[in-house]
């Protein structure tokens, strides 16, 4: 798994609440059997003026010049600043894959949908929860100052603004360690093989119908 | 010590290991797989040289990409016209063959939407943990199971280890008492709940649906309600096991039989919340007040009774919400203050993992029987949730009722719920849909979804616009 330690990067806005996974990566791109290549179709319906198709060359498509990610000042952004309940909707991991493939390494919001939040960690994409007030402040500062960069340090669980203001964020210890170290979490779980087998043997005795073979 | 909730009991029974950092290893009994979220997981297994831990815990079926016209279905996978969809369905077949996973292939009579097939075959049972790379896995919680969606990395993790690394959620009770009025269905109940608690209201919680309304509800109705727990932000929704559950499960293909059935029933008797258990949050709703619902916006929480008016953003004080309402009205092509019943529909879709079971089809057939689809409606689709549902509906003659009324009778699949196949809305078209999500572009680029019950969708097909089914 991709690790995340610290980052200083340009922030860009997705200034609306309840951004759903259909908006992050529309359904037609889910037909891919790969994990990569979703970046050009991130926010496809907002970014372009036409309907995108899988396997299409996106370079010639008409851009929506009013969509902030198409502004010159946000080119190369690595931190997405957004509103409450980001990533609601489906379980598609294509959403963090698309954000990652585009170049985002962290998303800051007042809240996230559960499945998206969980999926992000598996892909080295750090979702950071900060309060409504702080997110409002970051939006205001970002809009006011071109080239607005934030620094994120996972070890100390802190976001730092250009003026040196520091905001702490919470994160589960297990997720933090996995992300800092880029652990292969399947490998980690398989270290518990004995415990899983013991559990399984007991349940086979107690609840044998759970182990009936499906044919 | 306080008693346990249903969720507490399911969690405890599946706990392999609790860790000091708050995370836990949870054992997964049933893993359901479809073509969209699994190819990268199987590829991951191959690259790491890993095998599925317990291959007989997995069942698979293609649903999102499969065409629903009988012409395009006739020659199986090879006949899928969209090349990218064909490759994805073929990849599922190849992966299941390679790893020895039981798959109900495209034209198997057991094929269908994963969340219809799981309960219907008895592959998903009370007391199980069920996961699938699909957020509507919460559907299975209606059986008294702990069921939720996972991402593709977790699909690979469960295939390889039979476990998930998880953190226990909080407990939320949504209690709906009273009696539903005539024409008010489980879909209306869950849409109303989304409207009350909001699309993030259940985030971080496992929801138990309790109260008289759910005790009185059929199993299929409970499946509809739990299906949309995720639309209220909760990964998992569930209902306690009772006689309704047992009579639904008994006799299904993979349900236990004989002495094993008796042992299972004895075990399942505990699958309810103890009377002295404490929930982290309780929401109480009077079921008698619920009316037939129609969503007007681009989030499932943007929903109103059919006799209401489209909201006015100027009346919302929160600026982020006001902006959301304004944007939704613009996308949906609606005017503040407009009557819901004045919204005309271009297409009608009865189907999806929310509402494609036999009771849903019967409800739609009751409304359209002997009538004709309005001339202004371009298309009205009836898409059964599985091959088994389709066969049963045909035995009951429902297909003929639909066809005579001018609706299209299709092959099972996800169809127009999410437009990954040929069934889509055109730009700007309004749809009365029994599916679960009204997000922008969900049913097709520029498409405008209105979430409703099967009876309400059928009534809109006949009238050409939304009508109150209670007045028919």
XYZ file of C-alpha atoms in Angstrom, chain B residues 345 348-350 360-369 371-374 377 380-382 402 405 407 432-434 452-467 469 472:
46
model
C -42.151 12.146 -16.606
C -40.588 5.173 -15.899
C -38.345 2.546 -14.338
C -39.580 -0.198 -12.036
C -42.984 -4.762 -6.114
C -44.006 -6.101 -9.509
C -47.440 -7.087 -8.194
C -47.938 -3.574 -6.808
C -47.030 -2.008 -10.158
C -49.243 -4.477 -12.056
C -52.220 -3.685 -9.797
C -51.996 -0.028 -10.806
C -51.563 -0.472 -14.576
C -53.947 -3.405 -15.083
C -54.950 0.871 -18.437
C -52.535 2.386 -20.943
C -49.227 4.178 -20.518
C -49.663 7.908 -21.289
C -44.202 8.762 -21.747
C -41.771 2.448 -19.170
C -39.514 -0.407 -18.121
C -40.295 -3.277 -15.791
C -47.503 -4.939 -18.244
C -50.640 -1.667 -20.720
C -44.819 -1.271 -20.578
C -40.187 8.117 -12.123
C -37.801 5.516 -10.755
C -38.074 2.873 -8.054
C -40.758 6.694 -5.786
C -42.451 3.415 -4.840
C -43.449 0.866 -7.521
C -47.130 1.856 -7.220
C -46.284 5.556 -7.582
C -44.039 4.855 -10.596
C -46.771 2.807 -12.246
C -49.336 5.536 -11.574
C -47.005 8.138 -13.137
C -46.632 5.921 -16.208
C -50.396 5.931 -16.719
C -50.998 9.623 -15.929
C -47.798 10.967 -17.522
C -47.054 12.941 -14.352
C -46.916 12.229 -10.633
C -50.234 11.430 -9.019
C -51.854 6.667 -5.565
C -56.759 6.236 -7.666
